[in-house]
One Martini backbone bead per residue (centre of mass of N, CA, C, O) as a GRO file, in nm:
protein
   83
    1MET     BB    1   0.023  -2.431  -5.187
    2THR     BB    2   0.311  -2.301  -5.152
    3ALA     BB    3   0.620  -2.336  -5.038
    4LEU     BB    4   0.637  -2.061  -4.904
    5GLY     BB    5   0.370  -2.070  -4.756
    6PHE     BB    6   0.436  -2.315  -4.588
    7LEU     BB    7   0.687  -2.203  -4.441
    8VAL     BB    8   0.542  -1.970  -4.307
    9TYR     BB    9   0.337  -2.143  -4.153
   10ALA     BB   10   0.546  -2.318  -4.001
   11PHE     BB   11   0.679  -2.080  -3.853
   12VAL     BB   12   0.438  -1.974  -3.699
   13VAL     BB   13   0.372  -2.230  -3.542
   14VAL     BB   14   0.648  -2.259  -3.401
   15ALA     BB   15   0.673  -1.973  -3.279
   16SER     BB   16   0.401  -1.981  -3.110
   17SER     BB   17   0.494  -2.213  -2.920
   18PHE     BB   18   0.713  -2.021  -2.780
   19ALA     BB   19   0.531  -1.760  -2.705
   20TYR     BB   20   0.311  -1.962  -2.597
   21ASN     BB   21   0.116  -2.079  -2.332
   22ASN     BB   22  -0.044  -2.257  -2.136
   23ASP     BB   23  -0.314  -2.144  -1.947
   24ASP     BB   24  -0.254  -2.368  -1.703
   25GLU     BB   25   0.033  -2.244  -1.689
   26CYS     BB   26   0.279  -2.152  -1.458
   27ILE     BB   27   0.563  -1.975  -1.523
   28PHE     BB   28   0.551  -1.731  -1.279
   29PRO     BB   29   0.544  -1.762  -0.950
   30PHE     BB   30   0.477  -1.474  -0.742
   31PHE     BB   31   0.379  -1.522  -0.448
   32ASP     BB   32   0.658  -1.588  -0.296
   33ARG     BB   33   0.785  -1.285  -0.383
   34ALA     BB   34   0.560  -1.118  -0.278
   35HIS     BB   35   0.421  -0.824  -0.161
   36ILE     BB   36   0.150  -0.843   0.078
   37THR     BB   37  -0.161  -0.662   0.090
   38ALA     BB   38  -0.456  -0.598   0.314
   39THR     BB   39  -0.808  -0.608   0.380
   40SER     BB   40  -0.830  -0.806   0.663
   41LEU     BB   41  -0.884  -1.060   0.841
   42PRO     BB   42  -0.685  -1.180   1.081
   43GLU     BB   43  -0.736  -1.503   0.993
   44ARG     BB   44  -0.739  -1.382   0.662
   45GLY     BB   45  -0.490  -1.316   0.526
   46PRO     BB   46  -0.288  -1.270   0.239
   47TYR     BB   47  -0.144  -1.558   0.273
   48ASN     BB   48  -0.434  -1.702   0.184
   49ALA     BB   49  -0.401  -1.619  -0.140
   50ARG     BB   50  -0.394  -1.934  -0.233
   51LEU     BB   51  -0.374  -2.179  -0.446
   52HIS     BB   52  -0.489  -2.460  -0.289
   53GLY     BB   53  -0.540  -2.390  -0.005
   54ASP     BB   54  -0.651  -2.418   0.333
   55SER     BB   55  -0.751  -2.126   0.275
   56ALA     BB   56  -0.866  -1.771   0.283
   57TRP     BB   57  -0.921  -1.465   0.167
   58SER     BB   58  -1.061  -1.188   0.365
   59SER     BB   59  -1.236  -0.931   0.400
   60GLU     BB   60  -1.321  -0.710   0.643
   61LEU     BB   61  -1.534  -0.596   0.448
   62SER     BB   62  -1.838  -0.531   0.263
   63SER     BB   63  -1.666  -0.371   0.003
   64TYR     BB   64  -1.513  -0.185  -0.257
   65SER     BB   65  -1.246  -0.099  -0.075
   66GLN     BB   66  -1.128  -0.361  -0.092
   67HIS     BB   67  -0.800  -0.536  -0.081
   68LEU     BB   68  -0.533  -0.690  -0.293
   69THR     BB   69  -0.176  -0.659  -0.279
   70MET     BB   70   0.089  -0.706  -0.531
   71GLU     BB   71   0.436  -0.680  -0.509
   72LEU     BB   72   0.680  -0.771  -0.763
   73GLY     BB   73   0.939  -0.560  -0.835
   74ASP     BB   74   0.811  -0.537  -1.125
   75ILE     BB   75   0.736  -0.557  -1.468
   76TYR     BB   76   0.436  -0.731  -1.573
   77GLU     BB   77   0.253  -0.967  -1.764
   78ILE     BB   78  -0.078  -1.037  -1.692
   79ARG     BB   79  -0.290  -1.305  -1.816
   80SER     BB   80  -0.367  -1.451  -1.538
   81ILE     BB   81  -0.616  -1.545  -1.285
   82PHE     BB   82  -0.664  -1.761  -1.016
   83THR     BB   83  -0.963  -1.883  -0.806
   0.00000   0.00000   0.00000
């Protein structure tokens, strides 16, 4: 490998470490700022759709038309969702 090739490789490695984050790391937790609506059971509302929470969100009916909507207030690129 030439010196120039090594420098390009080193730059790509260093730059990619700044551009990408660990998949397990939540960079911007949106849940606390999001406006959340859902078709939910009364005791299992959308506020329960929290990772590692004491409860869980449950849809009102068992059908494909049930939903959980999070309005984030801006456009974001969501790369992963944990359940």
